[in-house]
Amino acid sequence: MNILIINSGSSSIKYQLLEMPSSRVICVGSIERIGSTDAISNYRTDNNKVEKIYEIANHKAGLERITSLLLDAEIGVLKSTEEIDAIGHRVVHGGSDYTATTLVTEEVKEKIKILSPLAPLHNPANLEGILMAEQIFAIAKQMVVFDTAFHGTMPVKAKKYAVPNELYEKDGVQAYGFHGTSHKYVSEKANEYLNNQHTKLISIHLGNGCSITAIQDGKSIDHSMGFAPSNGIVMGTRSGDIDHSIIFYMVNTLGYDLNEVSELLNKKSGMLGLTGFNDLRDIEEEASKGNKQCILALEMNAYRIKKYIGAYTSAMNGLDAIIFTAGIGENSSLMRQLICKDMEYFDLNLDDSKNDLRASNLRELNTEDSKVKILVIPTNEELEIAKQVYQLLSK
Ligand code: AMP
C-alpha cells in the first residue's frame, strides 16, 4: 500500500511517500516559503536529490508542484496519482472529540475549522492541505492523525484548569497536549528497547516547537503544552509558561493590542526574544564566543526542562527513562548536558563521552550505574502517521 503523508504548515508543505507495511520510504520532500516568488522545493528519492526555487502562490500550487514531481518521467516515482492508496494528514488540533486516526468526512473537516482559533498557526493550513489533496488525489482514502490524539488519556486532574467549571464543561477550556505523534512514536520505541511496557517515561521533544510528556504504561498522563501549543518550556519563538498577568499589563498599561501580544508571545519570544537568534546552532556558537545573552538563554531553557522532569517524576512517583528527541534533542549535546547536570538526586547520570558522540540512531547516554536511562530516540512522525493509517485501513 502506498501512503502519502502530508504535513501542511502555514507557509510550507512537508511530505513523504511510504510503502506499507514494509515502511520503505519511496520519496521525501518539502516546499517552504509558500506564498513567495522564491519558494524552495526539496525532493529526494533513493536515486535523485533535487532542490529548486519556484514561484508558489498558495498551498494548491504547492501540492500541484509536488504531484508533478511524483509523476515526473525522469525523477518521479509514480505513473498516476491513482497509485496512491491513502493520504495521512497531520492535523495539529483535534479537540477532545478525536483521540484516534480518523477518516476525513465533512464533519471532520468542519471540526478542524471550528478548532482553528485554538491552533491558528496550524489548523487552517492543515485543512487547506486536506481540501487540495481531495481534489488532486480523488481516489485515495484521506485520513487525519491529530497531534492532540495521544494525550486523550490525560486524567482530568491534569488537563483541567482551575477556572469556573463552565469553561471546561461547555467551552472546552482544558489542556489538550501536542506533538502527540512524536511522543507516541518515541515512547513506543523506548518501551521496545527497555523490553517493558510498564515504564515511567519523560519524553522531551525539542525542535522548533518544544514539549514534554509524562508517559506511564504507554499512556500520556501529563504534558507541558496546554490549551494551545504555546505553554510549557522555552521554544524557538514561543515564550512557553508565563504569568497571564503579563498579558493584562501589556494591554492595559503598555498599550499593546491583543493581536500584538499574540504575535509577540508566539513569534518573537522564546530563544529568539532572548538572544535575537531562533536556531539553536547559532545560539550555541554565540555562547561559545562568550555572548552572555546566549549563555543565559541556554541556562534558562535547560532550567525549565529540569523543573518539568522533577514535576513529572513526582506525578508518576518514579522514572525509568528520559527520552530526547527532535532537532535539538537528537543533535545538541550541549542542551542534553545542561539538562542532565546536577540530577544525581534523581539517579540520572549522563556519560559525557557517550553524549558527545554524534550518531543518528537510538542510543543510551547514561553511565552504567545510572538508575534512570537517558535515551536519544530519533522521532519519525511520518512513519508513525503511516503506521496508524495502515492499521486503520487494514482493520
Ligand atoms: P525540528 O523542528 O525537529 O526540525 O528541529 C529544528 C531545530 O533543531 C532547529 O531550529 C535547530 O535549532 C535545531 N537543531 C538542528 N540540528 C542541530 C544541531 N546539530 N545542534 C543544535 N541544534 C540543532
XYZ file of C-alpha atoms in Angstrom, residues 29-205:
177
model
C 10.278 16.333 0.154
C 9.169 19.756 1.236
C 8.152 23.091 -0.170
C 8.958 26.058 2.002
C 8.159 29.784 1.741
C 4.808 29.137 0.034
C 3.280 32.472 -0.992
C 6.549 33.857 -2.340
C 8.318 34.034 -5.680
C 11.265 32.108 -4.272
C 9.678 29.082 -2.632
C 12.181 26.255 -2.110
C 11.289 22.745 -3.217
C 13.326 19.811 -1.945
C 12.700 16.342 -3.314
C 14.656 13.162 -2.614
C 14.400 9.539 -3.718
C 16.977 6.740 -3.481
C 18.454 7.886 -6.791
C 17.725 11.598 -7.028
C 18.050 14.712 -4.924
C 16.656 17.927 -6.367
C 16.451 21.411 -4.846
C 14.743 24.123 -6.910
C 13.278 27.581 -6.449
C 9.787 28.253 -7.854
C 7.087 30.862 -7.605
C 4.424 29.154 -5.498
C 1.456 31.356 -4.688
C -0.510 29.102 -2.345
C -0.945 25.570 -0.971
C -2.869 24.455 -4.047
C 0.059 25.427 -6.286
C 2.408 23.741 -3.785
C 0.547 20.455 -3.891
C 0.342 20.618 -7.689
C 4.105 21.090 -7.813
C 4.584 18.084 -5.515
C 2.259 15.998 -7.711
C 4.196 16.879 -10.848
C 7.433 15.813 -9.117
C 5.888 12.496 -8.056
C 4.737 11.893 -11.641
C 7.815 13.284 -13.403
C 9.023 10.989 -16.212
C 12.691 11.226 -15.114
C 12.789 11.637 -11.347
C 9.206 10.724 -10.412
C 8.096 7.600 -8.533
C 4.534 7.177 -9.803
C 2.841 6.786 -13.163
C -0.542 8.033 -11.957
C -1.989 9.686 -8.845
C -4.210 6.606 -8.584
C -1.204 4.611 -7.351
C -1.582 6.376 -4.003
C -3.893 4.324 -1.794
C -4.203 6.679 1.138
C -3.106 10.062 2.393
C -2.305 10.664 6.044
C -2.688 14.310 7.009
C -1.056 15.629 10.130
C -3.518 17.924 11.873
C -2.445 19.750 15.000
C -5.688 20.246 16.941
C -8.420 17.627 17.139
C -10.001 18.867 20.380
C -11.374 16.245 22.739
C -13.537 14.504 20.104
C -10.752 12.824 18.166
C -8.391 10.587 20.076
C -7.550 8.238 17.207
C -6.759 8.293 13.482
C -9.895 9.234 11.592
C -11.234 9.053 8.036
C -11.858 12.526 6.595
C -15.562 13.330 6.437
C -17.433 16.619 6.069
C -17.921 16.562 9.848
C -14.197 16.084 10.497
C -13.337 18.986 8.168
C -15.895 21.193 9.893
C -14.434 20.283 13.286
C -10.888 21.136 12.146
C -12.241 24.511 11.009
C -14.090 25.121 14.279
C -10.910 24.330 16.215
C -8.810 26.778 14.159
C -8.908 29.556 16.778
C -7.172 27.128 19.158
C -4.308 26.456 16.723
C -4.354 29.459 14.372
C -0.836 28.831 13.049
C -1.599 25.222 12.117
C -5.220 24.065 11.712
C -6.185 26.358 8.768
C -3.104 25.212 6.822
C -3.790 21.563 7.702
C -7.364 21.906 6.413
C -6.166 23.581 3.236
C -3.877 20.578 2.634
C -6.816 18.171 3.024
C -9.057 20.137 0.645
C -6.361 20.277 -2.012
C -5.447 16.613 -1.639
C -9.090 15.606 -2.064
C -9.112 17.365 -5.439
C -5.768 16.059 -6.682
C -5.828 12.516 -5.248
C -9.538 11.841 -5.652
C -9.252 8.038 -5.390
C -7.047 7.931 -2.290
C -8.559 7.492 1.167
C -7.957 10.694 3.136
C -7.152 10.189 6.816
C -6.176 12.532 9.626
C -3.848 11.936 12.515
C -4.230 14.575 15.212
C -1.299 15.810 17.303
C -3.659 16.002 20.256
C -4.871 12.381 19.971
C -2.148 10.702 22.058
C -2.987 12.966 25.007
C -6.625 11.863 25.178
C -5.563 9.650 28.111
C -4.568 12.577 30.354
C -6.601 12.400 33.570
C -8.983 15.274 34.295
C -6.878 16.407 37.260
C -4.000 17.027 34.837
C -5.895 18.564 31.938
C -8.361 20.808 33.759
C -7.520 24.416 34.639
C -8.608 25.913 37.956
C -11.201 28.224 36.400
C -15.014 28.054 36.740
C -16.257 24.596 35.708
C -18.449 26.003 32.973
C -15.413 26.882 30.873
C -14.324 23.236 30.897
C -17.737 21.676 30.527
C -19.285 23.989 27.940
C -16.423 25.765 26.231
C -13.691 23.135 26.005
C -11.165 25.106 28.045
C -8.638 22.436 29.073
C -5.116 21.251 28.255
C -5.114 19.187 25.048
C -1.427 18.466 24.505
C 0.513 18.457 21.233
C 3.370 16.695 19.394
C 1.416 13.537 20.245
C 2.555 11.618 17.171
C 6.185 12.175 18.100
C 5.757 11.392 21.808
C 3.829 8.214 20.940
C 6.442 7.071 18.433
C 9.489 7.583 20.659
C 7.835 6.214 23.803
C 6.872 3.012 21.966
C 10.449 2.715 20.719
C 11.695 3.231 24.293
C 9.394 0.531 25.633
C 10.591 -1.861 22.920
C 14.218 -1.013 23.773
C 13.655 -1.408 27.516
C 11.634 -4.562 26.857
C 8.971 -3.326 29.238
C 5.534 -1.848 28.517
C 5.002 -0.669 32.098
C 7.503 2.112 32.197
C 7.557 5.624 33.591
C 8.976 7.815 30.851
C 9.523 11.505 30.245
C 9.644 12.297 26.539
C 11.386 15.607 25.756
C 10.641 16.822 22.204
